[in-house]
Amino acid sequence: MSPETRSSTPVPLSVLLCRDCCCGTYRKHYGFNHRQQEIDLKAAVTEAGGKLLRVNCLDACSHSNVVVLRTQNHGRIWFGGLADEASHEALVAFVRAGARGEIPPSLRHLQFTPTPANEEVERRCNLRGIPVY
């Protein structure tokens, strides 16, 4: 596949996984396996034909353990507080299905509206060529 084809063909799903000061730390979410969360999300998004992108900070620290799904069907979906097995399993299943269809009820309460500052930080991730929908 040529570089031109690669860069112009969007992936159907991108998952931004925040991992910095509070997201993904045992200090804030003791007992949750953050490493396994990343492994499981990577497997699920790969199976769905997408990409997992680990980012330093999305500036949504009050929500902690933040994941942004960039989808063709729903646009951007922001989730926070993903630090328990039930929400983790629900997110992995939703991602594995390509984040198509309705957002599962077990994830809706974790969905939040990003601030303009959050959105600006997320948009800056595009400087690395991450597709946006």
N, CA and C atoms as an extended XYZ file, in Angstrom:
399
Properties=species:S:1:pos:R:3:atomname:S:1:resname:S:1:resid:I:1 pbc="F F F"
N         0.855       -1.180        0.000 N   MET     1
C         0.000        0.000        0.000 CA  MET     1
C         0.896        1.237        0.000 C   MET     1
N         0.612        2.172       -0.876 N   SER     2
C         1.440        3.367       -0.971 CA  SER     2
C         1.133        4.323        0.169 C   SER     2
N         2.071        5.227        0.513 N   PRO     3
C         1.813        6.214        1.563 CA  PRO     3
C         0.596        7.082        1.250 C   PRO     3
N         0.368        7.375       -0.052 N   GLU     4
C        -0.790        8.198       -0.406 CA  GLU     4
C        -2.092        7.476       -0.054 C   GLU     4
N        -2.155        6.193       -0.352 N   THR     5
C        -3.356        5.406       -0.051 CA  THR     5
C        -3.557        5.307        1.443 C   THR     5
N        -2.486        5.054        2.164 N   ARG     6
C        -2.571        4.918        3.608 CA  ARG     6
C        -3.089        6.184        4.265 C   ARG     6
N        -2.577        7.328        3.867 N   SER     7
C        -2.957        8.577        4.521 CA  SER     7
C        -4.361        9.043        4.134 C   SER     7
N        -4.866        8.626        2.965 N   SER     8
C        -6.174        9.092        2.544 CA  SER     8
C        -7.296        8.120        2.907 C   SER     8
N        -6.961        6.960        3.417 N   THR     9
C        -7.976        5.984        3.792 CA  THR     9
C        -8.215        6.071        5.292 C   THR     9
N        -9.367        6.622        5.691 N   PRO    10
C        -9.617        6.756        7.125 CA  PRO    10
C        -9.951        5.409        7.754 C   PRO    10
N        -9.560        5.258        8.997 N   VAL    11
C        -9.970        4.075        9.743 CA  VAL    11
C       -11.367        4.331       10.266 C   VAL    11
N       -12.171        3.274       10.423 N   PRO    12
C       -13.556        3.480       10.841 CA  PRO    12
C       -13.699        3.921       12.297 C   PRO    12
N       -12.665        3.722       13.072 N   LEU    13
C       -12.748        4.023       14.494 CA  LEU    13
C       -11.358        4.317       15.038 C   LEU    13
N       -11.251        5.381       15.794 N   SER    14
C       -10.022        5.670       16.531 CA  SER    14
C       -10.394        5.807       18.001 C   SER    14
N        -9.562        5.249       18.850 N   VAL    15
C        -9.768        5.329       20.291 CA  VAL    15
C        -8.583        6.054       20.886 C   VAL    15
N        -8.844        7.200       21.514 N   LEU    16
C        -7.802        7.934       22.215 CA  LEU    16
C        -7.887        7.546       23.685 C   LEU    16
N        -6.815        7.008       24.202 N   LEU    17
C        -6.738        6.560       25.586 CA  LEU    17
C        -5.823        7.512       26.341 C   LEU    17
N        -6.397        8.260       27.262 N   CYS    18
C        -5.626        9.241       28.025 CA  CYS    18
C        -4.784        8.512       29.068 C   CYS    18
N        -3.518        8.847       29.115 N   ARG    19
C        -2.589        8.238       30.068 CA  ARG    19
C        -1.556        9.281       30.489 C   ARG    19
N        -1.828        9.966       31.588 N   ASP    20
C        -0.845       10.945       32.048 CA  ASP    20
C        -0.947       11.117       33.547 C   ASP    20
N        -1.255       12.306       33.989 N   CYS    21
C        -1.166       12.636       35.413 CA  CYS    21
C        -2.158       11.883       36.282 C   CYS    21
N        -3.405       11.719       35.824 N   CYS    22
C        -4.377       11.009       36.663 CA  CYS    22
C        -5.021        9.842       35.927 C   CYS    22
N        -5.114        9.913       34.634 N   CYS    23
C        -5.693        8.796       33.890 CA  CYS    23
C        -4.668        7.674       33.804 C   CYS    23
N        -5.108        6.498       34.148 N   GLY    24
C        -4.217        5.357       34.032 CA  GLY    24
C        -3.235        5.215       35.169 C   GLY    24
N        -3.516        5.841       36.318 N   THR    25
C        -2.588        5.722       37.440 CA  THR    25
C        -3.226        4.957       38.592 C   THR    25
N        -2.431        4.127       39.221 N   TYR    26
C        -2.882        3.385       40.401 CA  TYR    26
C        -3.095        4.328       41.575 C   TYR    26
N        -2.371        5.427       41.562 N   ARG    27
C        -2.476        6.408       42.637 CA  ARG    27
C        -3.913        6.928       42.765 C   ARG    27
N        -4.567        7.144       41.654 N   LYS    28
C        -5.923        7.677       41.672 CA  LYS    28
C        -6.989        6.572       41.625 C   LYS    28
N        -6.686        5.490       40.940 N   HIS    29
C        -7.642        4.387       40.780 CA  HIS    29
C        -6.987        3.089       41.233 C   HIS    29
N        -6.754        2.993       42.516 N   TYR    30
C        -6.089        1.826       43.079 CA  TYR    30
C        -6.924        0.572       42.849 C   TYR    30
N        -6.284       -0.465       42.421 N   GLY    31
C        -6.960       -1.740       42.248 CA  GLY    31
C        -7.491       -1.981       40.843 C   GLY    31
N        -7.506       -0.967       39.982 N   PHE    32
C        -7.953       -1.159       38.601 CA  PHE    32
C        -6.736       -1.437       37.736 C   PHE    32
N        -6.841       -2.422       36.872 N   ASN    33
C        -5.717       -2.828       36.027 CA  ASN    33
C        -5.685       -1.982       34.752 C   ASN    33
N        -4.980       -0.873       34.805 N   HIS    34
C        -4.898        0.062       33.680 CA  HIS    34
C        -4.182       -0.546       32.480 C   HIS    34
N        -3.171       -1.345       32.750 N   ARG    35
C        -2.420       -1.975       31.657 CA  ARG    35
C        -3.335       -2.929       30.883 C   ARG    35
N        -4.133       -3.705       31.618 N   GLN    36
C        -5.053       -4.642       30.956 CA  GLN    36
C        -6.116       -3.879       30.166 C   GLN    36
N        -6.533       -2.726       30.683 N   GLN    37
C        -7.493       -1.890       29.964 CA  GLN    37
C        -6.932       -1.523       28.590 C   GLN    37
N        -5.685       -1.119       28.564 N   GLU    38
C        -5.058       -0.736       27.302 CA  GLU    38
C        -4.928       -1.942       26.362 C   GLU    38
N        -4.517       -3.077       26.892 N   ILE    39
C        -4.371       -4.291       26.083 CA  ILE    39
C        -5.716       -4.695       25.477 C   ILE    39
N        -6.754       -4.709       26.308 N   ASP    40
C        -8.083       -5.118       25.841 CA  ASP    40
C        -8.650       -4.140       24.815 C   ASP    40
N        -8.474       -2.840       25.057 N   LEU    41
C        -8.966       -1.846       24.098 CA  LEU    41
C        -8.229       -1.943       22.772 C   LEU    41
N        -6.932       -2.171       22.838 N   LYS    42
C        -6.155       -2.303       21.597 CA  LYS    42
C        -6.644       -3.501       20.796 C   LYS    42
N        -6.876       -4.626       21.454 N   ALA    43
C        -7.363       -5.820       20.757 CA  ALA    43
C        -8.740       -5.559       20.148 C   ALA    43
N        -9.627       -4.912       20.900 N   ALA    44
C       -10.986       -4.656       20.425 CA  ALA    44
C       -11.002       -3.704       19.237 C   ALA    44
N       -10.250       -2.621       19.327 N   VAL    45
C       -10.266       -1.636       18.235 CA  VAL    45
C        -9.572       -2.196       16.998 C   VAL    45
N        -8.557       -3.015       17.171 N   THR    46
C        -7.898       -3.656       16.037 CA  THR    46
C        -8.864       -4.606       15.343 C   THR    46
N        -9.601       -5.378       16.132 N   GLU    47
C       -10.601       -6.289       15.580 CA  GLU    47
C       -11.670       -5.517       14.792 C   GLU    47
N       -11.993       -4.308       15.232 N   ALA    48
C       -12.991       -3.478       14.556 CA  ALA    48
C       -12.413       -2.731       13.354 C   ALA    48
N       -11.106       -2.892       13.110 N   GLY    49
C       -10.474       -2.228       11.970 CA  GLY    49
C        -9.998       -0.825       12.262 C   GLY    49
N        -9.902       -0.477       13.539 N   GLY    50
C        -9.487        0.870       13.922 CA  GLY    50
C        -8.122        0.904       14.567 C   GLY    50
N        -7.862        2.002       15.274 N   LYS    51
C        -6.559        2.217       15.911 CA  LYS    51
C        -6.742        2.733       17.327 C   LYS    51
N        -5.870        2.266       18.198 N   LEU    52
C        -5.785        2.794       19.561 CA  LEU    52
C        -4.625        3.763       19.599 C   LEU    52
N        -4.864        4.939       20.143 N   LEU    53
C        -3.828        5.947       20.252 CA  LEU    53
C        -3.712        6.379       21.708 C   LEU    53
N        -2.561        6.136       22.282 N   ARG    54
C        -2.288        6.511       23.673 CA  ARG    54
C        -1.837        7.962       23.664 C   ARG    54
N        -2.535        8.809       24.415 N   VAL    55
C        -2.191       10.227       24.445 CA  VAL    55
C        -1.821       10.634       25.868 C   VAL    55
N        -1.011       11.666       25.982 N   ASN    56
C        -0.530       12.092       27.289 CA  ASN    56
C        -1.614       12.691       28.173 C   ASN    56
N        -2.388       13.632       27.650 N   CYS    57
C        -3.412       14.256       28.480 CA  CYS    57
C        -4.441       14.921       27.576 C   CYS    57
N        -5.700       14.688       27.883 N   LEU    58
C        -6.788       15.324       27.138 CA  LEU    58
C        -7.402       16.474       27.931 C   LEU    58
N        -6.769       16.827       29.036 N   ASP    59
C        -7.176       17.972       29.851 CA  ASP    59
C        -8.607       17.842       30.377 C   ASP    59
N        -8.982       16.604       30.721 N   ALA    60
C       -10.306       16.359       31.306 CA  ALA    60
C       -10.126       15.608       32.621 C   ALA    60
N        -9.187       16.082       33.416 N   CYS    61
C        -8.758       15.376       34.626 CA  CYS    61
C        -9.876       15.185       35.653 C   CYS    61
N       -10.863       16.045       35.654 N   SER    62
C       -11.951       15.878       36.617 CA  SER    62
C       -12.770       14.628       36.321 C   SER    62
N       -12.671       14.120       35.107 N   HIS    63
C       -13.382       12.891       34.734 CA  HIS    63
C       -12.501       11.659       34.914 C   HIS    63
N       -11.229       11.795       34.754 N   SER    64
C       -10.232       10.751       34.945 CA  SER    64
C       -10.551        9.440       34.239 C   SER    64
N        -9.510        8.780       33.828 N   ASN    65
C        -9.605        7.571       33.005 CA  ASN    65
C       -10.502        7.848       31.806 C   ASN    65
N       -10.053        8.810       31.002 N   VAL    66
C       -10.820        9.315       29.866 CA  VAL    66
C       -10.467        8.545       28.596 C   VAL    66
N       -11.507        8.261       27.825 N   VAL    67
C       -11.372        7.645       26.510 CA  VAL    67
C       -12.246        8.443       25.554 C   VAL    67
N       -11.697        8.760       24.392 N   VAL    68
C       -12.478        9.426       23.345 CA  VAL    68
C       -12.558        8.474       22.165 C   VAL    68
N       -13.786        8.207       21.740 N   LEU    69
C       -14.000        7.407       20.538 CA  LEU    69
C       -14.273        8.371       19.398 C   LEU    69
N       -13.548        8.209       18.317 N   ARG    70
C       -13.803        8.971       17.099 CA  ARG    70
C       -14.455        7.998       16.138 C   ARG    70
N       -15.738        8.199       15.899 N   THR    71
C       -16.497        7.237       15.109 CA  THR    71
C       -17.118        7.900       13.893 C   THR    71
N       -17.461        7.080       12.925 N   GLN    72
C       -18.167        7.593       11.757 CA  GLN    72
C       -19.644        7.785       12.079 C   GLN    72
N       -20.201        6.941       12.937 N   ASN    73
C       -21.636        7.005       13.235 CA  ASN    73
C       -21.992        8.073       14.259 C   ASN    73
N       -21.198        8.204       15.311 N   HIS    74
C       -21.537        9.090       16.425 CA  HIS    74
C       -20.647       10.327       16.519 C   HIS    74
N       -19.680       10.476       15.642 N   GLY    75
C       -18.712       11.561       15.811 CA  GLY    75
C       -17.791       11.234       16.973 C   GLY    75
N       -17.490       12.209       17.783 N   ARG    76
C       -16.629       11.997       18.952 CA  ARG    76
C       -17.497       11.706       20.174 C   ARG    76
N       -17.108       10.681       20.904 N   ILE    77
C       -17.808       10.342       22.140 CA  ILE    77
C       -16.771       10.360       23.255 C   ILE    77
N       -17.007       11.164       24.270 N   TRP    78
C       -16.104       11.281       25.411 CA  TRP    78
C       -16.674       10.495       26.585 C   TRP    78
N       -15.834        9.640       27.178 N   PHE    79
C       -16.199        8.897       28.377 CA  PHE    79
C       -15.175        9.173       29.458 C   PHE    79
N       -15.624        9.239       30.688 N   GLY    80
C       -14.720        9.394       31.826 CA  GLY    80
C       -15.131        8.450       32.939 C   GLY    80
N       -14.231        8.252       33.879 N   GLY    81
C       -14.518        7.392       35.016 CA  GLY    81
C       -14.520        5.916       34.668 C   GLY    81
N       -13.783        5.547       33.642 N   LEU    82
C       -13.732        4.153       33.205 CA  LEU    82
C       -12.705        3.388       34.045 C   LEU    82
N       -13.065        3.136       35.283 N   ALA    83
C       -12.093        2.513       36.195 CA  ALA    83
C       -12.720        1.394       37.019 C   ALA    83
N       -13.634        0.649       36.393 N   ASP    84
C       -14.174       -0.540       37.052 CA  ASP    84
C       -14.413       -1.589       35.969 C   ASP    84
N       -14.528       -2.833       36.394 N   GLU    85
C       -14.653       -3.934       35.438 CA  GLU    85
C       -15.900       -3.826       34.558 C   GLU    85
N       -17.026       -3.440       35.139 N   ALA    86
C       -18.272       -3.379       34.369 CA  ALA    86
C       -18.180       -2.363       33.233 C   ALA    86
N       -17.692       -1.158       33.528 N   SER    87
C       -17.578       -0.141       32.475 CA  SER    87
C       -16.508       -0.541       31.464 C   SER    87
N       -15.447       -1.168       31.947 N   HIS    88
C       -14.378       -1.620       31.054 CA  HIS    88
C       -14.926       -2.657       30.065 C   HIS    88
N       -15.629       -3.644       30.571 N   GLU    89
C       -16.167       -4.696       29.699 CA  GLU    89
C       -17.180       -4.131       28.708 C   GLU    89
N       -18.016       -3.201       29.151 N   ALA    90
C       -19.003       -2.584       28.261 CA  ALA    90
C       -18.314       -1.785       27.156 C   ALA    90
N       -17.278       -1.032       27.513 N   LEU    91
C       -16.556       -0.243       26.518 CA  LEU    91
C       -15.855       -1.148       25.512 C   LEU    91
N       -15.198       -2.181       25.989 N   VAL    92
C       -14.493       -3.104       25.096 CA  VAL    92
C       -15.478       -3.742       24.113 C   VAL    92
N       -16.639       -4.152       24.588 N   ALA    93
C       -17.642       -4.765       23.711 CA  ALA    93
C       -18.151       -3.758       22.673 C   ALA    93
N       -18.393       -2.511       23.103 N   PHE    94
C       -18.866       -1.467       22.192 CA  PHE    94
C       -17.814       -1.168       21.122 C   PHE    94
N       -16.562       -1.078       21.531 N   VAL    95
C       -15.465       -0.826       20.592 CA  VAL    95
C       -15.301       -2.008       19.638 C   VAL    95
N       -15.336       -3.217       20.166 N   ARG    96
C       -15.195       -4.418       19.333 CA  ARG    96
C       -16.275       -4.452       18.240 C   ARG    96
N       -17.460       -3.932       18.552 N   ALA    97
C       -18.559       -3.872       17.576 CA  ALA    97
C       -18.431       -2.662       16.656 C   ALA    97
N       -17.324       -1.956       16.734 N   GLY    98
C       -17.089       -0.806       15.862 CA  GLY    98
C       -17.754        0.466       16.335 C   GLY    98
N       -18.220        0.494       17.588 N   ALA    99
C       -18.925        1.650       18.169 CA  ALA    99
C       -20.116        2.038       17.305 C   ALA    99
N       -20.765        1.024       16.749 N   ARG   100
C       -21.962        1.245       15.930 CA  ARG   100
C       -23.195        1.022       16.792 C   ARG   100
N       -24.297        1.549       16.362 N   GLY   101
C       -25.528        1.361       17.101 CA  GLY   101
C       -25.600        2.282       18.303 C   GLY   101
N       -26.527        1.980       19.174 N   GLU   102
C       -26.735        2.801       20.369 CA  GLU   102
C       -25.591        2.634       21.368 C   GLU   102
N       -25.286        3.703       22.057 N   ILE   103
C       -24.312        3.628       23.155 CA  ILE   103
C       -24.957        2.798       24.259 C   ILE   103
N       -24.265        1.789       24.754 N   PRO   104
C       -24.859        0.927       25.785 CA  PRO   104
C       -25.291        1.725       27.018 C   PRO   104
N       -26.438        1.373       27.596 N   PRO   105
C       -26.915        2.068       28.796 CA  PRO   105
C       -25.873        2.092       29.921 C   PRO   105
N       -25.081        1.031       30.017 N   SER   106
C       -24.079        0.966       31.086 CA  SER   106
C       -22.934        1.954       30.876 C   SER   106
N       -22.850        2.567       29.693 N   LEU   107
C       -21.810        3.574       29.429 CA  LEU   107
C       -22.366        5.003       29.382 C   LEU   107
N       -23.653        5.138       29.191 N   ARG   108
C       -24.234        6.478       29.017 CA  ARG   108
C       -23.940        7.407       30.189 C   ARG   108
N       -23.983        6.887       31.395 N   HIS   109
C       -23.746        7.749       32.562 CA  HIS   109
C       -22.276        8.184       32.666 C   HIS   109
N       -21.400        7.551       31.893 N   LEU   110
C       -19.978        7.917       31.892 CA  LEU   110
C       -19.631        8.864       30.739 C   LEU   110
N       -20.589        9.085       29.874 N   GLN   111
C       -20.387        9.996       28.756 CA  GLN   111
C       -20.454       11.428       29.278 C   GLN   111
N       -19.592       12.296       28.756 N   PHE   112
C       -19.644       13.695       29.154 CA  PHE   112
C       -19.392       14.598       27.967 C   PHE   112
N       -19.815       15.834       28.112 N   THR   113
C       -19.594       16.845       27.081 CA  THR   113
C       -18.281       17.543       27.385 C   THR   113
N       -17.347       17.490       26.454 N   PRO   114
C       -16.055       18.122       26.705 CA  PRO   114
C       -16.159       19.642       26.692 C   PRO   114
N       -15.267       20.272       27.421 N   THR   115
C       -15.182       21.730       27.394 CA  THR   115
C       -14.466       22.146       26.103 C   THR   115
N       -14.553       23.423       25.738 N   PRO   116
C       -13.782       23.885       24.578 CA  PRO   116
C       -12.287       23.600       24.739 C   PRO   116
N       -11.767       23.703       25.957 N   ALA   117
C       -10.346       23.406       26.192 CA  ALA   117
C       -10.048       21.930       25.925 C   ALA   117
N       -10.948       21.043       26.380 N   ASN   118
C       -10.779       19.606       26.103 CA  ASN   118
C       -10.746       19.357       24.600 C   ASN   118
N       -11.694       19.967       23.895 N   GLU   119
C       -11.777       19.768       22.450 CA  GLU   119
C       -10.537       20.277       21.729 C   GLU   119
N        -9.996       21.381       22.194 N   GLU   120
C        -8.784       21.927       21.570 CA  GLU   120
C        -7.615       20.965       21.760 C   GLU   120
N        -7.463       20.420       22.945 N   VAL   121
C        -6.390       19.456       23.191 CA  VAL   121
C        -6.592       18.229       22.311 C   VAL   121
N        -7.823       17.740       22.241 N   GLU   122
C        -8.122       16.572       21.406 CA  GLU   122
C        -7.830       16.864       19.935 C   GLU   122
N        -8.184       18.045       19.460 N   ARG   123
C        -7.907       18.417       18.067 CA  ARG   123
C        -6.408       18.446       17.792 C   ARG   123
N        -5.616       18.862       18.777 N   ARG   124
C        -4.164       18.909       18.580 CA  ARG   124
C        -3.576       17.520       18.367 C   ARG   124
N        -4.284       16.493       18.808 N   CYS   125
C        -3.830       15.129       18.534 CA  CYS   125
C        -3.767       14.867       17.035 C   CYS   125
N        -4.526       15.641       16.254 N   ASN   126
C        -4.563       15.448       14.804 CA  ASN   126
C        -3.264       15.851       14.138 C   ASN   126
N        -2.427       16.581       14.815 N   LEU   127
C        -1.147       16.965       14.240 CA  LEU   127
C        -0.289       15.741       13.948 C   LEU   127
N        -0.640       14.622       14.570 N   ARG   128
C         0.080       13.385       14.344 CA  ARG   128
C        -0.622       12.506       13.306 C   ARG   128
N        -1.590       13.071       12.585 N   GLY   129
C        -2.228       12.339       11.512 CA  GLY   129
C        -3.333       11.406       11.935 C   GLY   129
N        -3.910       11.627       13.107 N   ILE   130
C        -4.996       10.782       13.572 CA  ILE   130
C        -6.263       11.205       12.837 C   ILE   130
N        -6.972       10.273       12.241 N   PRO   131
C        -8.180       10.666       11.493 CA  PRO   131
C        -9.276       11.231       12.402 C   PRO   131
N       -10.019       12.153       11.869 N   VAL   132
C       -11.116       12.797       12.600 CA  VAL   132
C       -12.386       12.602       11.793 C   VAL   132
N       -13.470       12.354       12.477 N   TYR   133
C       -14.766       12.191       11.816 CA  TYR   133
C       -15.711       13.252       12.284 C   TYR   133
